[in-house]
mmCIF file of C-alpha atoms in Angstrom:
data_model
loop_
_atom_site.group_PDB
_atom_site.id
_atom_site.type_symbol
_atom_site.label_atom_id
_atom_site.label_comp_id
_atom_site.label_asym_id
_atom_site.label_seq_id
_atom_site.Cartn_x
_atom_site.Cartn_y
_atom_site.Cartn_z
ATOM 1 C CA UNK N 221 106.259 69.631 -43.184
ATOM 2 C CA UNK N 222 108.582 71.908 -41.670
ATOM 3 C CA UNK N 223 108.063 72.897 -38.107
ATOM 4 C CA UNK N 224 109.885 74.844 -35.235
ATOM 5 C CA UNK N 225 110.710 72.796 -31.706
ATOM 6 C CA UNK N 226 109.567 75.086 -28.992
ATOM 7 C CA UNK N 227 110.122 73.249 -25.610
ATOM 8 C CA UNK N 228 110.804 75.461 -22.255
ATOM 9 C CA UNK N 229 114.260 76.466 -21.167
ATOM 10 C CA UNK N 230 116.107 74.641 -18.234
ATOM 11 C CA UNK N 231 119.469 75.477 -16.205
ATOM 12 C CA UNK N 232 122.131 73.806 -18.704
ATOM 13 C CA UNK N 233 119.924 74.149 -21.807
ATOM 14 C CA UNK N 234 120.582 76.011 -25.063
ATOM 15 C CA UNK N 235 119.597 79.565 -25.155
ATOM 16 C CA UNK N 236 116.824 79.069 -28.194
ATOM 17 C CA UNK N 237 116.517 82.760 -28.293
ATOM 18 C CA UNK N 238 119.960 83.769 -28.776
ATOM 19 C CA UNK N 239 121.071 80.378 -30.685
ATOM 20 C CA UNK N 240 120.684 79.729 -34.170
ATOM 21 C CA UNK N 241 118.645 76.123 -34.427
ATOM 22 C CA UNK N 242 119.538 73.457 -36.506
ATOM 23 C CA UNK N 243 117.701 71.549 -39.799
ATOM 24 C CA UNK N 244 116.912 68.017 -38.585
ATOM 25 C CA UNK N 245 115.810 65.894 -41.403
ATOM 26 C CA UNK N 246 113.495 63.046 -39.927
ATOM 27 C CA UNK N 247 112.300 60.397 -42.411
ATOM 28 C CA UNK N 248 109.090 58.553 -40.561
ATOM 29 C CA UNK N 249 108.119 55.263 -41.204
ATOM 30 C CA UNK N 250 105.142 53.252 -39.937
ATOM 31 C CA UNK N 251 105.996 49.047 -38.901
ATOM 32 C CA UNK N 252 109.974 49.457 -39.592
ATOM 33 C CA UNK N 253 112.965 51.924 -39.759
ATOM 34 C CA UNK N 254 114.009 52.591 -43.163
ATOM 35 C CA UNK N 255 116.742 50.362 -44.496
ATOM 36 C CA UNK N 256 120.716 52.151 -44.474
ATOM 37 C CA UNK N 257 120.412 51.571 -48.471
ATOM 38 C CA UNK N 258 117.593 54.240 -48.891
ATOM 39 C CA UNK N 259 119.990 56.648 -47.690
ATOM 40 C CA UNK N 260 122.653 55.404 -50.240
ATOM 41 C CA UNK N 261 126.190 54.567 -49.744
ATOM 42 C CA UNK N 262 127.782 58.023 -48.168
ATOM 43 C CA UNK N 263 126.164 61.204 -46.637
ATOM 44 C CA UNK N 264 126.755 62.881 -49.881
ATOM 45 C CA UNK N 265 124.369 60.486 -52.296
ATOM 46 C CA UNK N 266 121.126 62.021 -53.568
ATOM 47 C CA UNK N 267 119.318 58.943 -52.323
ATOM 48 C CA UNK N 268 117.137 59.496 -49.383
ATOM 49 C CA UNK N 269 113.715 57.515 -47.976
ATOM 50 C CA UNK N 270 110.843 59.251 -49.323
ATOM 51 C CA UNK N 271 108.898 60.092 -46.517
ATOM 52 C CA UNK N 272 110.871 63.483 -45.269
ATOM 53 C CA UNK N 273 110.139 65.855 -42.161
ATOM 54 C CA UNK N 274 111.967 69.379 -41.532
ATOM 55 C CA UNK N 275 111.936 70.557 -38.123
ATOM 56 C CA UNK N 276 114.068 73.209 -36.917
ATOM 57 C CA UNK N 277 115.313 72.318 -33.451
ATOM 58 C CA UNK N 278 118.348 72.866 -31.238
ATOM 59 C CA UNK N 279 120.971 70.538 -29.435
ATOM 60 C CA UNK N 280 119.304 70.021 -26.464
ATOM 61 C CA UNK N 281 115.856 69.065 -27.975
ATOM 62 C CA UNK N 282 114.631 65.698 -26.417
ATOM 63 C CA UNK N 283 113.486 62.189 -28.186
ATOM 64 C CA UNK N 284 109.825 63.619 -26.563
ATOM 65 C CA UNK N 285 109.814 66.726 -27.802
ATOM 66 C CA UNK N 286 110.213 65.649 -31.066
ATOM 67 C CA UNK N 287 108.030 62.615 -30.662
ATOM 68 C CA UNK N 288 105.378 65.470 -30.190
ATOM 69 C CA UNK N 289 106.534 67.182 -33.033
ATOM 70 C CA UNK N 290 106.043 64.148 -35.140
ATOM 71 C CA UNK N 291 102.629 63.421 -33.758
ATOM 72 C CA UNK N 292 101.435 67.052 -34.728
ATOM 73 C CA UNK N 293 102.166 66.089 -38.269
ATOM 74 C CA UNK N 294 101.276 62.615 -38.260
ATOM 75 C CA UNK N 295 97.650 61.605 -37.213
ATOM 76 C CA UNK N 296 98.083 57.879 -37.146
ATOM 77 C CA UNK N 297 101.288 58.608 -34.487
ATOM 78 C CA UNK N 298 98.535 59.389 -31.919
ATOM 79 C CA UNK N 299 96.915 56.557 -30.820
ATOM 80 C CA UNK N 300 97.849 55.173 -27.219
ATOM 81 C CA UNK N 301 99.518 52.422 -28.513
ATOM 82 C CA UNK N 302 101.996 53.951 -30.726
ATOM 83 C CA UNK N 303 105.492 53.500 -29.541
ATOM 84 C CA UNK N 304 108.279 55.924 -31.583
ATOM 85 C CA UNK N 305 111.915 53.965 -32.387
ATOM 86 C CA UNK N 306 114.410 56.630 -32.965
ATOM 87 C CA UNK N 307 117.834 56.086 -34.779
ATOM 88 C CA UNK N 308 120.720 58.146 -36.082
ATOM 89 C CA UNK N 309 121.683 57.823 -39.469
ATOM 90 C CA UNK N 310 125.415 59.064 -39.844
ATOM 91 C CA UNK N 311 128.480 58.334 -41.865
ATOM 92 C CA UNK N 312 130.703 55.709 -40.325
ATOM 93 C CA UNK N 313 134.859 56.157 -40.439
ATOM 94 C CA UNK N 314 134.951 54.618 -44.031
ATOM 95 C CA UNK N 315 132.448 57.363 -44.944
ATOM 96 C CA UNK N 316 129.529 55.108 -45.299
ATOM 97 C CA UNK N 317 126.069 55.458 -44.152
ATOM 98 C CA UNK N 318 124.992 53.525 -40.952
ATOM 99 C CA UNK N 319 121.920 53.205 -38.757
ATOM 100 C CA UNK N 320 122.169 53.297 -35.297
ATOM 101 C CA UNK N 321 118.914 52.850 -32.869
ATOM 102 C CA UNK N 322 119.479 55.402 -30.070
ATOM 103 C CA UNK N 323 115.878 54.950 -28.078
ATOM 104 C CA UNK N 324 112.333 54.055 -27.719
ATOM 105 C CA UNK N 325 109.442 55.851 -26.284
ATOM 106 C CA UNK N 326 105.564 55.409 -25.991
ATOM 107 C CA UNK N 327 103.293 57.916 -27.693
ATOM 108 C CA UNK N 328 101.580 58.425 -24.174
ATOM 109 C CA UNK N 329 102.092 57.239 -21.208
ATOM 110 C CA UNK N 330 101.970 58.479 -17.674
ATOM 111 C CA UNK N 331 105.281 57.399 -16.458
ATOM 112 C CA UNK N 332 108.365 58.622 -17.173
ATOM 113 C CA UNK N 333 110.088 56.621 -19.876
ATOM 114 C CA UNK N 334 114.460 56.921 -19.568
ATOM 115 C CA UNK N 335 114.460 57.663 -23.303
ATOM 116 C CA UNK N 336 112.656 60.890 -23.141
ATOM 117 C CA UNK N 337 115.166 62.634 -21.797
ATOM 118 C CA UNK N 338 117.903 62.223 -24.272
ATOM 119 C CA UNK N 339 118.815 65.049 -26.317
ATOM 120 C CA UNK N 340 120.168 65.154 -29.579
ATOM 121 C CA UNK N 341 123.746 66.321 -27.934
ATOM 122 C CA UNK N 342 124.002 63.632 -25.535
ATOM 123 C CA UNK N 343 123.092 61.007 -28.213
ATOM 124 C CA UNK N 344 126.237 62.861 -30.250
ATOM 125 C CA UNK N 345 123.930 63.904 -33.192
ATOM 126 C CA UNK N 346 125.853 65.862 -35.591
ATOM 127 C CA UNK N 347 124.790 68.392 -38.302
ATOM 128 C CA UNK N 348 123.947 66.745 -41.353
ATOM 129 C CA UNK N 349 122.790 63.424 -39.549
ATOM 130 C CA UNK N 350 119.605 61.695 -40.218
ATOM 131 C CA UNK N 351 116.981 60.959 -37.855
ATOM 132 C CA UNK N 352 115.061 57.781 -38.847
ATOM 133 C CA UNK N 353 111.852 57.136 -36.830
ATOM 134 C CA UNK N 354 109.796 53.966 -36.851
ATOM 135 C CA UNK N 355 106.319 53.776 -35.903
ATOM 136 C CA UNK N 356 105.376 50.904 -34.377
ATOM 137 C CA UNK N 357 101.342 49.780 -32.881
ATOM 138 C CA UNK N 358 99.236 52.208 -34.499
ATOM 139 C CA UNK N 359 96.854 49.488 -36.317
ATOM 140 C CA UNK N 360 93.138 50.330 -35.992
ATOM 141 C CA UNK N 361 91.274 49.398 -33.397
ATOM 142 C CA UNK N 362 90.350 46.107 -34.000
ATOM 143 C CA UNK N 363 86.329 46.861 -33.562
ATOM 144 C CA UNK N 364 87.098 49.779 -36.109
ATOM 145 C CA UNK N 365 86.686 52.544 -33.692
ATOM 146 C CA UNK N 366 89.601 55.270 -34.126
ATOM 147 C CA UNK N 367 91.407 55.772 -30.656
ATOM 148 C CA UNK N 368 90.967 58.964 -28.851
ATOM 149 C CA UNK N 369 93.674 61.475 -30.429
ATOM 150 C CA UNK N 370 96.287 63.179 -27.778
#
């Protein structure tokens, strides 16, 4: 799926009408992060995990904004107990892919969480890097009833 992030502009943010968005390739997995080996040895490898989302967004996109887009595409991630763990997959100095966890946020929480406001730019995300998202706590209700969606 391809989605477009569309957040309100604040002072110091990218002018989203004048700036071209980047293609953010997100790989989502329930229960754990994708093993770094699934990304191949280097960024030029043709090997990638199977469950990919493509999102057009800007460097000032926050982890909350990205989580909300994932919730649109992945209904199971809308459950109140779900938690998103974000990691960036990028090449190290030797050219080998590494996975670095950069933040965790809950799907629904009325309290502000520090990681929510982290932007791709503040995380030093670069075009060509991947975003790996593990979703935890999305198990069905013990009584078999579905949780209310967001």
